[in-house]
Amino acid sequence: MLNIALPKGRLGDKVYDLFSSIGYDCAAIKEDNRKLVFENEKNGVRYLLVKPSDVAIYVEHGAADIGVVGKDTLLETTPDVYELLDLGLGKCRLAVAAKNGWQEDLSLPLRVATKYPHVAKAYYDAQSRQIEIIKLNGSIELAPILGLSDVIVDIVETGTTLKENDLSVFADVVPSSARLIANKASYQFNANEINTICSRIKEKL
Amino acid sequence: MEISLSRLPKEEQVTLTLGSVFEQRGYRRYQMSNFETYDMYLANKSFLESEGVITFTDASGRLMALKPDVTMSIVKNTKQNDTSNKLYYIESVFRSVEHGSNYREIPQMGVEYIGAKSAYAEAEVAELAVRSLEAISKDCILNISHMGFITGLLNSMNIPDDLRGDIVKSISGKNEHGVIAAASAAGCTEQQVQTLSGLVQLSGRFKSTLKKAENLVENDEMKTSLAALKSLYLALCEAKADDNVRLDFSIINDLDYYNGLIFRGYVKGVPHCVLSGGRYDKLMRRFSKPQCAVGFALYLDELGRAYADKRQYDVDTLLLYNENALSQTVMTAVQYLMKTVPSVRAETQLPQNLRFRRLLVLNEDGTVTEKEVVKC
C-alpha cells in the first residue's frame, strides 16, 4: 500500500486527476465529504488530504511515502526528502511586492512581511541587505498598505490580488511549481513502484 | 543463566548482538567522555550531521560541548604512529533541535577502522555495515557509492568548485530538473547536462548499475572508483552479504571530509537513514593524522518506536501470596515456577495496569491454585 499525501484544495484536485490518469484512481475522493483518508485497495493506494504546507512534514516523517508540494514550501522548510519531479502544475513565483510607486530607502533596514521568512532572509542575505522580518500567516498584502512593512515576499500567480490592493511586483525571487517528493527510506523499499509512477507521469506532462 | 534477548527493547538487542559481532572480528570497545571543547566541533562544523551542538561554560571559562559526534573524538585521539586500530563504540550523542528549543540524546553505535588502507579493509567495514542493518531487520538496504566517481565526473567537466554545490545538492535529492538547471547555470554543454542528470537515475541492483556507470567513465579517477566498487561487491558476495546491497550514485557525503567509499543504510519502518559512513581520509588529514580510515555510525533512536514491543502481556504468570506467608514458602514457589514459565511476578495484591496471562494464588500449604483472569 502506497501512501500519497495530496494538498487539500485546487492543486490537490489537479494532482489527483493526474494520478488517476495513470491508473491510481480512487473514486471516493471525488465525493463531497469531510473524510481525509481515501483508499483503493485494488490499486494499492491510499490518499491523504492534508494542509498544503504540511505535505512535506508527512512525507519527511514517513507517514506518507510520496506527496505533492509547492517548491515554495520546499525552499522554506528544506525537508530531507527526494524531489523527484517537477509536475509543472500550480505555477507561480515568489516575488517582492510593494505599494505602487514605492521607493526603497537604502539608509534604513527593510521591513519585510512574509509567510516565507527563510526564503526572504536568504534572498536579502545574498544582497547583504539588512532586513527586519515580520512573519505573517495570511493576508500578507495588508502589511504594506497599513505601513506594517515596506515590502512583502509572497507567492504571485496572476497578480490580481496585488493589483486590487494597489500593490505591484518589485522584484522576482524564485519561480515555483508543484513537485513530487518521496520519503528517502520509503523510496528504498518501493523504488520500482515510485519510479514507475514518475515515468508514467512524465509521459503525461 | 541463559539470557533471552527477545524480552529486551530493540535498541538493547541490537547493541548486544552487534557488540559481540564486532568483538568477534577483533574490534575493541572505545569509551569516551561526554564532553569535548567546543572549538573542535566549530572548526569542523560541516562534518556534523546537524548544527545543533549543546554548549556550556566550564569552571575555567572554556566553552565546552556535549558530544554531538564520536568519530571526531576518535580521530583526535588517534596516535600518529598507530598503524591499525579497529574500534567500536556504544555512546549517546547530544543535539539541540528546532533552533535550540529542544534537546535530544541519541543512542549511537559505530565502527571506526583507523589505518584502513587495503581493499579488504573497505569490504570488512561494508560487511559489518550490512550485518548491523540485518541485526535490526531483515528488511534492510545498504546503499553504497564512491565519492571518486562524482568528483571525477565533475573534474572531467572542469566545473569550478564554487558551482559544484548546487549540482551535488540536486543529485543527492534525486532532483533531475534541479540538476539540469544547476548544470546549465554552471555553463555545462548539453551532453554534460544530460550525463549529470542521468546520475540521478543511476541506482539499483549493484551489478546492473555498475555496468551502466561504466559507460560514463571519462578519466582514471572514475575508472579507479568503479574498480574499487566492483572488488567490494565481489567480496560482499563472498560473505553472502550482497543481497540487500544497492549501488546508488545519488548518495554524496561532504566533499571536504569524505573520499572513496560511502554508505547509507535504511531499515523498513524507520523513515530516515539509520546508518551512514564511509572513507574519511580527509578528516584524518584535517587533524594532521597520517592514517587512512573507514567507519560508520548507526543511529538507534527511532528503533524503539519502529519495533515497539507488541507483546500481549507484561508478565506471563502473576503469583499472589499472603502478606504473612513464610518468605521461604513463597521463594520455593517462585523458583519452581521460573523453571516452567517465561516470567513470574510475585505480589501480595493485584497490581493496577499490569497485563498477565495467568493468575496463581499461593495457598498456605505451599500449593498454588489457578484463578480465572477476569478481563476488563
Coordinates of C-alpha atoms in Angstrom, one line a residue:
Chain A
M1 CA 0.0 0.0 0.0
L2 CA 1.5 3.3 -1.1
N3 CA 0.5 6.4 0.9
I4 CA 0.2 9.6 -1.1
A5 CA -0.1 13.0 0.6
L6 CA -2.0 15.5 -1.5
P7 CA -2.5 19.2 -0.7
K8 CA -6.2 20.0 0.0
G9 CA -7.7 22.4 -2.5
R10 CA -7.5 23.2 -6.2
L11 CA -3.9 21.9 -6.7
G12 CA -4.8 18.7 -4.9
D13 CA -7.7 18.1 -7.3
K14 CA -5.5 18.6 -10.3
V15 CA -2.8 16.3 -8.9
Y16 CA -5.4 13.6 -8.1
D17 CA -6.6 13.8 -11.8
L18 CA -3.0 13.2 -12.9
F19 CA -2.6 10.2 -10.6
S20 CA -5.9 8.8 -11.6
S21 CA -5.0 9.1 -15.3
I22 CA -2.0 6.8 -14.8
G23 CA -4.1 4.2 -13.0
Y24 CA -4.1 5.2 -9.4
D25 CA -7.8 6.2 -9.3
C26 CA -9.8 6.2 -6.1
A27 CA -13.4 7.3 -6.9
A28 CA -14.3 8.1 -3.3
I29 CA -12.1 11.1 -3.2
K30 CA -14.4 12.9 -5.6
E31 CA -17.4 12.6 -3.3
D32 CA -18.2 15.7 -1.3
N33 CA -17.4 14.8 2.3
R34 CA -15.1 15.6 5.1
K35 CA -13.1 12.4 5.0
L36 CA -9.3 12.9 4.9
V37 CA -8.2 9.4 4.0
F38 CA -9.3 7.6 0.8
E39 CA -8.2 4.1 0.0
N40 CA -8.4 1.9 -3.1
E41 CA -7.2 -1.5 -2.1
K42 CA -7.3 -2.8 -5.6
N43 CA -4.8 -0.2 -6.8
G44 CA -2.8 -0.5 -3.6
V45 CA -3.0 3.3 -3.0
R46 CA -4.1 5.5 -0.1
Y47 CA -4.6 9.2 -0.5
L48 CA -4.2 11.5 2.5
L49 CA -5.6 15.0 2.1
V50 CA -3.6 17.4 4.2
K51 CA -2.9 21.1 4.5
P52 CA -0.6 22.1 1.6
S53 CA 2.2 23.3 3.9
D54 CA 2.0 20.0 5.9
V55 CA 2.6 17.7 2.9
A56 CA 6.4 17.7 3.3
I57 CA 6.1 17.0 7.0
Y58 CA 4.0 13.9 6.4
V59 CA 6.5 12.7 3.8
E60 CA 9.6 13.5 5.7
H61 CA 8.4 11.6 8.8
G62 CA 7.3 8.7 6.7
A63 CA 3.5 9.0 7.3
A64 CA 3.2 9.3 3.6
D65 CA 5.6 7.6 1.1
I66 CA 5.2 10.3 -1.6
G67 CA 3.5 13.6 -1.8
V68 CA 3.0 16.7 -3.9
V69 CA 4.1 20.1 -2.6
G70 CA 4.9 23.5 -3.9
K71 CA 8.6 24.4 -4.4
D72 CA 7.9 27.5 -2.3
T73 CA 7.2 25.3 0.7
L74 CA 10.3 23.1 0.0
L75 CA 12.5 26.2 -0.2
E76 CA 11.1 27.5 3.1
T77 CA 11.2 24.3 5.2
T78 CA 14.0 22.4 3.4
P79 CA 12.7 18.9 4.4
D80 CA 15.1 15.9 4.0
V81 CA 13.2 14.3 1.1
Y82 CA 13.8 13.3 -2.6
E83 CA 12.4 15.8 -5.0
L84 CA 11.7 13.5 -7.9
L85 CA 9.7 15.5 -10.4
D86 CA 8.6 19.0 -11.4
L87 CA 4.9 18.5 -12.2
G88 CA 4.6 21.9 -13.8
L89 CA 1.2 22.4 -12.1
G90 CA 0.3 25.3 -9.8
K91 CA 3.0 27.5 -11.4
C92 CA 3.7 30.7 -9.6
R93 CA 6.6 32.7 -8.4
L94 CA 7.9 34.1 -5.1
A95 CA 8.3 37.8 -5.5
V96 CA 8.9 41.0 -3.6
A97 CA 5.9 43.4 -3.9
A98 CA 5.4 46.9 -2.6
K99 CA 2.9 49.7 -2.9
N100 CA 2.7 51.2 -6.3
G101 CA 5.3 53.9 -6.6
W102 CA 7.2 52.8 -3.5
Q103 CA 10.9 53.9 -3.4
E104 CA 13.4 51.9 -1.4
D105 CA 15.2 53.8 1.3
L106 CA 18.7 52.2 1.4
S107 CA 19.6 54.0 4.6
L108 CA 17.2 52.0 6.7
P109 CA 16.8 48.3 7.3
L110 CA 14.0 46.9 5.1
R111 CA 10.9 45.7 6.9
V112 CA 9.6 42.5 5.1
A113 CA 6.3 40.9 5.9
T114 CA 6.1 37.3 4.7
K115 CA 4.9 33.8 5.2
Y116 CA 8.4 32.7 4.0
P117 CA 10.9 34.1 6.5
H118 CA 13.8 31.7 5.5
V119 CA 13.4 32.4 1.8
A120 CA 13.2 36.1 2.4
K121 CA 16.2 36.1 4.6
A122 CA 18.3 34.0 2.2
Y123 CA 17.3 36.4 -0.7
Y124 CA 18.3 39.5 1.2
D125 CA 21.4 38.0 2.8
A126 CA 22.7 37.3 -0.7
Q127 CA 22.4 41.0 -1.3
S128 CA 23.9 41.9 2.1
R129 CA 20.7 43.9 2.8
Q130 CA 19.7 44.3 6.4
I131 CA 16.1 43.4 7.0
E132 CA 13.5 43.0 9.7
I133 CA 11.2 40.1 9.2
I134 CA 7.6 40.2 10.2
K135 CA 6.2 36.7 10.0
L136 CA 2.5 36.7 9.0
N137 CA 0.3 33.7 8.3
G138 CA -2.2 35.2 5.8
S139 CA -3.5 38.4 4.1
I140 CA 0.1 39.4 3.6
E141 CA -1.0 42.2 1.2
L142 CA -2.3 44.2 4.1
A143 CA 1.1 44.8 5.6
P144 CA 2.4 47.5 3.3
I145 CA -1.0 49.1 3.0
L146 CA -1.1 49.7 6.7
G147 CA 2.6 50.6 7.0
L148 CA 3.3 47.4 8.9
S149 CA 6.1 46.6 6.4
D150 CA 7.9 48.2 3.5
V151 CA 7.6 45.2 1.2
I152 CA 6.2 41.7 1.2
V153 CA 7.7 38.5 0.0
D154 CA 4.9 36.2 -1.2
I155 CA 3.7 34.0 -4.0
V156 CA 2.3 35.7 -7.0
E157 CA 0.2 33.7 -9.5
T158 CA -1.7 36.1 -11.8
G159 CA -1.0 39.3 -9.8
T160 CA -4.8 40.1 -9.4
T161 CA -4.7 40.2 -5.6
L162 CA -1.7 42.6 -5.8
K163 CA -3.5 44.8 -8.3
E164 CA -6.7 45.0 -6.3
N165 CA -4.7 46.1 -3.3
D166 CA -2.7 48.7 -5.1
L167 CA 0.5 46.8 -5.0
S168 CA 2.9 45.7 -7.7
V169 CA 5.8 43.3 -8.1
F170 CA 9.1 45.0 -7.3
A171 CA 11.5 42.0 -7.9
D172 CA 11.2 38.3 -8.6
V173 CA 12.7 36.0 -6.1
V174 CA 12.3 32.5 -7.5
P175 CA 9.8 30.6 -9.6
S176 CA 7.7 27.8 -8.0
S177 CA 5.5 24.9 -9.1
A178 CA 4.3 21.6 -7.7
R179 CA 6.9 18.9 -7.0
L180 CA 6.6 15.2 -6.5
I181 CA 8.6 14.3 -3.3
A182 CA 9.4 11.0 -1.7
N183 CA 10.5 9.9 1.7
K184 CA 14.1 8.7 1.5
A185 CA 13.6 5.5 3.3
S186 CA 10.3 4.6 1.7
Y187 CA 11.9 5.1 -1.7
Q188 CA 14.5 2.4 -1.0
F189 CA 11.8 -0.2 -0.3
N190 CA 9.4 0.9 -3.1
A191 CA 11.9 2.1 -5.7
N192 CA 10.3 0.2 -8.6
E193 CA 6.8 1.4 -7.9
I194 CA 7.8 5.1 -7.3
N195 CA 10.0 5.1 -10.4
T196 CA 7.1 3.7 -12.5
I197 CA 4.8 6.5 -11.2
C198 CA 7.5 9.0 -12.1
S199 CA 8.0 7.8 -15.6
R200 CA 4.2 7.5 -16.3
I201 CA 3.6 11.0 -15.0
K202 CA 6.5 12.2 -17.2
E203 CA 4.7 10.8 -20.2
K204 CA 1.6 12.7 -19.3
L205 CA 3.3 16.1 -18.8
Chain B
M1 CA 21.9 -18.3 33.3
E2 CA 20.6 -18.0 29.8
I3 CA 19.6 -14.5 28.7
S4 CA 16.7 -14.1 26.4
L5 CA 17.3 -11.2 24.0
S6 CA 13.8 -11.1 22.8
R7 CA 12.5 -9.7 26.0
L8 CA 14.8 -6.7 25.8
P9 CA 13.9 -3.4 24.0
K10 CA 15.0 -3.5 20.3
E11 CA 17.8 -1.0 20.8
E12 CA 19.4 -3.1 23.5
Q13 CA 19.0 -6.3 21.5
V14 CA 20.8 -4.6 18.6
T15 CA 23.6 -3.2 20.8
L16 CA 24.3 -6.6 22.5
T17 CA 24.2 -8.6 19.2
L18 CA 26.4 -6.2 17.3
G19 CA 28.8 -5.8 20.2
S20 CA 29.6 -9.5 20.0
V21 CA 29.7 -9.4 16.2
F22 CA 32.3 -6.6 16.3
E23 CA 34.3 -8.2 19.1
Q24 CA 34.4 -11.4 17.1
R25 CA 36.1 -9.5 14.3
G26 CA 38.7 -8.1 16.7
Y27 CA 37.3 -4.7 17.2
R28 CA 37.8 -3.2 20.6
R29 CA 35.3 -1.1 22.5
Y30 CA 36.1 2.6 22.7
Q31 CA 34.6 4.6 25.5
M32 CA 34.7 8.4 25.8
S33 CA 33.7 11.2 28.0
N34 CA 30.5 13.1 27.2
F35 CA 32.3 16.4 27.0
E36 CA 34.8 18.0 24.5
T37 CA 35.9 21.5 23.9
Y38 CA 33.6 23.3 21.5
D39 CA 36.4 24.6 19.2
M40 CA 36.9 21.2 17.7
Y41 CA 33.3 21.0 16.5
L42 CA 33.2 24.6 15.4
A43 CA 36.3 24.0 13.2
N44 CA 34.6 21.0 11.5
K45 CA 31.0 22.0 11.6
S46 CA 30.1 20.6 8.2
F47 CA 31.2 17.1 9.2
L48 CA 28.4 17.0 11.8
E49 CA 25.0 15.7 10.7
S50 CA 23.3 18.7 12.4
E51 CA 24.5 22.0 13.5
G52 CA 22.8 22.0 16.9
V53 CA 25.6 21.5 19.4
I54 CA 24.7 21.9 23.0
T55 CA 27.4 24.0 24.8
F56 CA 28.1 25.2 28.3
T57 CA 31.0 27.0 30.0
D58 CA 33.2 25.1 32.4
A59 CA 34.6 26.3 35.7
S60 CA 37.7 27.8 34.0
G61 CA 35.6 29.7 31.4
R62 CA 36.2 27.4 28.5
L63 CA 33.3 26.7 26.2
M64 CA 32.5 23.0 26.3
A65 CA 30.2 20.9 24.2
L66 CA 28.1 17.8 25.0
K67 CA 29.5 15.5 22.3
P68 CA 27.4 15.6 19.1
D69 CA 29.7 13.1 17.4
V70 CA 32.0 10.3 18.3
T71 CA 34.2 9.9 15.1
M72 CA 35.9 13.2 15.6
S73 CA 37.0 12.4 19.1
I74 CA 38.4 9.1 18.0
V75 CA 40.3 10.8 15.2
K76 CA 41.6 13.4 17.6
N77 CA 42.9 10.8 20.0
T78 CA 44.5 8.6 17.3
K79 CA 48.2 8.3 17.8
Q80 CA 50.5 9.3 14.9
N81 CA 52.3 6.0 14.9
D82 CA 49.3 3.8 15.3
T83 CA 49.3 1.6 12.2
S84 CA 46.0 -0.1 12.7
N85 CA 43.2 0.3 15.2
K86 CA 39.8 -1.3 15.0
L87 CA 37.3 0.2 17.3
Y88 CA 33.6 0.2 18.0
Y89 CA 31.6 2.3 20.3
I90 CA 28.2 2.4 22.0
E91 CA 27.6 6.1 23.1
S92 CA 25.0 8.7 23.3
V93 CA 25.3 11.8 21.2
F94 CA 23.6 15.1 22.0
R95 CA 22.0 17.6 19.7
S96 CA 19.8 20.6 20.0
V97 CA 17.0 20.6 17.5
E98 CA 14.3 23.0 16.3
H99 CA 16.6 26.0 16.7
G100 CA 17.8 25.2 20.1
S101 CA 14.4 24.9 21.7
N102 CA 14.7 21.1 22.2
Y103 CA 17.5 18.8 23.3
R104 CA 17.9 15.2 22.2
E105 CA 20.0 12.4 23.4
I106 CA 20.6 9.9 20.5
P107 CA 21.9 6.4 21.2
Q108 CA 24.5 5.6 18.6
M109 CA 26.7 2.7 17.8
G110 CA 29.5 2.6 15.3
V111 CA 32.7 1.2 13.9
E112 CA 35.9 3.0 13.1
Y113 CA 38.8 1.3 11.3
I114 CA 41.8 3.5 11.6
G115 CA 44.6 2.5 9.2
A116 CA 42.1 1.0 6.8
K117 CA 44.1 1.2 3.5
S118 CA 43.5 -2.0 1.7
A119 CA 40.6 -3.0 -0.4
Y120 CA 39.8 -5.8 2.1
A121 CA 39.6 -3.2 4.9
E122 CA 36.7 -1.4 3.0
A123 CA 35.0 -4.7 2.3
E124 CA 35.2 -5.7 6.0
V125 CA 33.6 -2.4 7.2
A126 CA 30.9 -2.6 4.5
E127 CA 30.2 -6.2 5.5
L128 CA 29.9 -5.1 9.2
A129 CA 27.5 -2.3 8.0
V130 CA 25.3 -5.0 6.3
R131 CA 25.4 -7.1 9.5
S132 CA 24.4 -4.1 11.5
L133 CA 21.4 -3.4 9.4
E134 CA 20.4 -7.1 9.4
A135 CA 20.6 -7.1 13.2
I136 CA 17.8 -4.6 13.2
S137 CA 15.7 -6.1 10.4
K138 CA 15.9 -8.5 7.5
D139 CA 14.1 -5.8 5.5
C140 CA 17.1 -3.5 5.1
I141 CA 19.0 -1.8 2.3
L142 CA 22.6 -0.6 2.3
N143 CA 23.3 2.0 -0.4
I144 CA 26.9 2.2 -1.5
S145 CA 28.7 4.7 -3.7
H146 CA 32.1 6.1 -4.3
M147 CA 33.0 9.7 -4.0
G148 CA 35.7 9.4 -6.6
F149 CA 33.1 8.7 -9.3
I150 CA 31.2 12.0 -8.8
T151 CA 34.3 14.1 -8.2
G152 CA 36.0 12.5 -11.2
L153 CA 33.0 13.3 -13.3
L154 CA 32.9 17.0 -12.1
N155 CA 36.6 17.3 -12.7
S156 CA 36.3 16.0 -16.2
M157 CA 33.8 18.7 -16.9
N158 CA 36.0 21.4 -15.5
I159 CA 33.2 22.7 -13.3
P160 CA 34.7 25.2 -10.8
D161 CA 34.4 24.3 -7.1
D162 CA 32.0 27.1 -6.1
L163 CA 29.4 26.0 -8.7
R164 CA 29.5 22.3 -7.7
G165 CA 27.4 22.8 -4.5
D166 CA 24.1 23.2 -6.3
I167 CA 24.7 20.4 -8.7
V168 CA 25.7 18.0 -5.9
K169 CA 22.8 19.0 -3.8
S170 CA 20.3 18.3 -6.5
I171 CA 21.9 15.0 -7.4
S172 CA 21.7 13.9 -3.7
G173 CA 18.0 14.9 -3.7
K174 CA 17.4 12.8 -6.8
N175 CA 16.2 16.1 -8.3
E176 CA 16.7 15.7 -12.0
H177 CA 15.1 19.0 -13.0
G178 CA 17.3 20.7 -10.4
V179 CA 20.5 19.1 -11.8
I180 CA 19.6 20.3 -15.3
A181 CA 19.0 23.9 -14.0
A182 CA 22.2 23.9 -11.9
A183 CA 24.4 22.4 -14.5
S184 CA 23.1 24.7 -17.2
A185 CA 23.8 27.6 -14.9
A186 CA 27.3 26.3 -14.4
G187 CA 27.9 26.5 -18.2
C188 CA 27.9 22.8 -19.0
T189 CA 27.3 21.6 -22.5
E190 CA 24.1 19.8 -23.4
Q191 CA 25.9 16.5 -23.3
Q192 CA 27.3 17.2 -19.9
V193 CA 24.0 18.3 -18.5
Q194 CA 22.5 15.0 -19.8
T195 CA 25.3 12.9 -18.2
L196 CA 24.9 14.7 -14.8
S197 CA 21.1 14.4 -14.8
G198 CA 21.5 10.7 -15.7
L199 CA 23.4 10.3 -12.4
V200 CA 20.1 10.8 -10.5
Q201 CA 18.7 7.6 -12.0
L202 CA 21.9 5.6 -11.5
S203 CA 20.8 3.5 -8.7
G204 CA 19.6 0.0 -8.1
R205 CA 21.0 -3.6 -8.1
F206 CA 24.7 -3.5 -7.8
K207 CA 25.8 -5.4 -10.9
S208 CA 23.5 -3.8 -13.5
T209 CA 24.0 -0.3 -12.1
L210 CA 27.8 -0.8 -12.2
K211 CA 27.5 -1.7 -15.8
K212 CA 25.6 1.4 -16.6
A213 CA 28.1 3.5 -14.7
E214 CA 30.9 2.1 -16.8
N215 CA 29.6 3.9 -19.9
L216 CA 30.1 7.2 -18.2
V217 CA 33.8 6.8 -17.4
E218 CA 35.8 9.8 -18.5
N219 CA 39.1 9.6 -16.6
D220 CA 41.2 7.4 -14.4
E221 CA 39.6 8.7 -11.2
M222 CA 36.2 7.4 -12.3
K223 CA 37.7 4.2 -13.5
T224 CA 39.5 3.5 -10.2
S225 CA 36.4 4.2 -8.2
L226 CA 34.4 1.7 -10.2
A227 CA 37.1 -0.9 -9.9
A228 CA 37.0 -0.4 -6.1
L229 CA 33.2 -0.8 -6.1
K230 CA 33.5 -3.9 -8.2
S231 CA 36.0 -5.6 -5.9
L232 CA 34.0 -4.5 -2.9
Y233 CA 30.9 -6.2 -4.4
L234 CA 32.7 -9.4 -5.1
A235 CA 34.0 -9.5 -1.5
L236 CA 30.5 -8.9 -0.2
C237 CA 29.2 -11.8 -2.4
E238 CA 31.8 -14.0 -0.8
A239 CA 30.5 -13.1 2.6
K240 CA 26.9 -13.6 1.4
A241 CA 26.2 -10.1 2.4
D242 CA 25.3 -8.8 -1.1
D243 CA 21.5 -9.4 -1.1
N244 CA 20.5 -6.1 0.4
V245 CA 23.2 -4.0 -1.1
R246 CA 22.4 -1.4 -3.7
L247 CA 24.6 0.9 -5.7
D248 CA 23.3 4.5 -5.6
F249 CA 25.4 7.3 -7.1
S250 CA 23.0 9.9 -5.7
I251 CA 24.4 9.5 -2.2
I252 CA 27.1 12.1 -1.7
N253 CA 28.7 13.0 1.6
D254 CA 30.6 16.2 2.4
L255 CA 33.4 16.5 -0.2
D256 CA 35.7 18.2 2.4
Y257 CA 35.7 15.1 4.7
Y258 CA 34.9 12.0 2.7
N259 CA 36.7 10.4 -0.2
G260 CA 36.3 7.0 -1.6
L261 CA 33.6 4.6 -0.4
I262 CA 30.4 5.9 1.2
F263 CA 27.4 4.1 2.8
R264 CA 23.9 4.9 3.7
G265 CA 21.6 2.3 5.3
Y266 CA 17.9 2.0 5.7
V267 CA 15.6 -0.4 7.5
K268 CA 11.9 -0.8 7.0
G269 CA 9.7 1.1 9.4
V270 CA 12.2 3.9 10.2
P271 CA 11.5 6.9 8.0
H272 CA 15.1 8.1 7.7
C273 CA 18.6 6.7 7.2
V274 CA 19.8 4.7 10.2
L275 CA 23.4 4.1 9.1
S276 CA 25.8 6.4 7.5
G277 CA 29.6 6.4 6.9
G278 CA 32.4 5.9 4.5
R279 CA 36.1 6.6 4.0
Y280 CA 37.1 9.8 5.7
D281 CA 40.9 10.1 5.0
K282 CA 40.3 13.8 4.5
L283 CA 39.0 14.2 8.1
M284 CA 42.1 12.5 9.3
R285 CA 44.3 15.0 7.4
R286 CA 42.4 17.8 8.9
F287 CA 43.5 16.5 12.3
S288 CA 47.1 16.0 10.9
K289 CA 46.8 12.2 11.2
P290 CA 48.7 10.2 8.5
Q291 CA 46.4 7.2 8.6
C292 CA 43.5 6.3 6.3
A293 CA 40.2 5.4 7.9
V294 CA 36.8 3.9 7.2
G295 CA 33.8 3.7 9.5
F296 CA 30.1 4.1 10.0
A297 CA 27.6 5.1 12.7
L298 CA 24.3 3.5 13.4
Y299 CA 21.5 5.7 14.9
L300 CA 19.4 3.7 17.3
D301 CA 17.0 6.4 18.5
E302 CA 14.0 5.5 16.4
L303 CA 14.2 1.8 16.8
G304 CA 12.2 1.7 20.0
R305 CA 9.2 3.2 18.2
A306 CA 9.5 1.4 14.9
Y307 CA 9.9 -2.0 16.6
A308 CA 7.7 -1.4 19.6
D309 CA 7.1 -4.3 21.8
K310 CA 3.8 -5.9 20.6
R311 CA 3.6 -8.4 23.5
Q312 CA 0.2 -9.1 24.8
Y313 CA 1.3 -9.5 28.4
D314 CA 3.8 -7.7 30.6
V315 CA 4.4 -10.8 32.6
D316 CA 3.4 -14.4 32.0
T317 CA 2.4 -15.5 35.5
L318 CA 1.3 -13.4 38.4
L319 CA 1.7 -15.2 41.7
L320 CA -0.4 -13.7 44.6
Y321 CA 0.7 -14.7 48.1
N322 CA -0.5 -13.8 51.5
E323 CA 1.4 -10.9 53.2
N324 CA 2.0 -13.1 56.2
A325 CA 3.2 -16.2 54.3
L326 CA 6.7 -17.5 55.1
S327 CA 9.2 -16.0 52.7
Q328 CA 10.7 -19.4 52.3
T329 CA 7.4 -20.8 51.0
V330 CA 7.0 -18.0 48.5
M331 CA 10.6 -18.4 47.3
T332 CA 10.2 -22.1 46.7
A333 CA 7.1 -21.4 44.6
V334 CA 8.7 -18.7 42.6
Q335 CA 11.8 -20.8 42.0
Y336 CA 9.7 -23.7 40.9
L337 CA 7.6 -21.6 38.5
M338 CA 10.6 -19.9 36.9
K339 CA 11.6 -23.3 35.6
T340 CA 8.4 -23.8 33.7
V341 CA 7.2 -20.3 32.6
P342 CA 8.9 -17.4 30.8
S343 CA 8.3 -14.9 33.6
V344 CA 6.9 -14.7 37.1
R345 CA 5.9 -11.7 39.2
A346 CA 5.1 -12.2 42.9
E347 CA 2.8 -9.8 44.5
T348 CA 0.6 -9.6 47.6
Q349 CA -2.1 -7.6 45.8
L350 CA -3.3 -7.4 42.2
P351 CA -1.2 -4.5 40.8
Q352 CA -3.0 -2.0 38.6
N353 CA -2.4 -1.8 34.9
L354 CA -0.5 -5.0 34.7
R355 CA -1.2 -7.4 31.9
F356 CA -0.6 -11.0 32.8
R357 CA -1.6 -14.3 31.1
R358 CA -2.2 -16.4 34.2
L359 CA -3.1 -15.7 37.8
L360 CA -1.9 -18.1 40.5
V361 CA -2.7 -17.9 44.2
L362 CA -0.3 -19.4 46.7
N363 CA -2.0 -21.3 49.4
E364 CA -0.8 -21.6 53.0
D365 CA 0.4 -25.2 52.4
G366 CA 2.6 -24.1 49.6
T367 CA 0.4 -25.4 46.8
V368 CA -0.9 -23.0 44.1
T369 CA -4.4 -22.6 42.7
E370 CA -5.1 -21.1 39.3
K371 CA -7.7 -18.3 39.3
E372 CA -9.6 -17.3 36.3
V373 CA -8.4 -14.0 34.9
V374 CA -11.3 -11.5 34.6
K375 CA -10.7 -9.4 31.5
C376 CA -12.0 -5.9 31.8

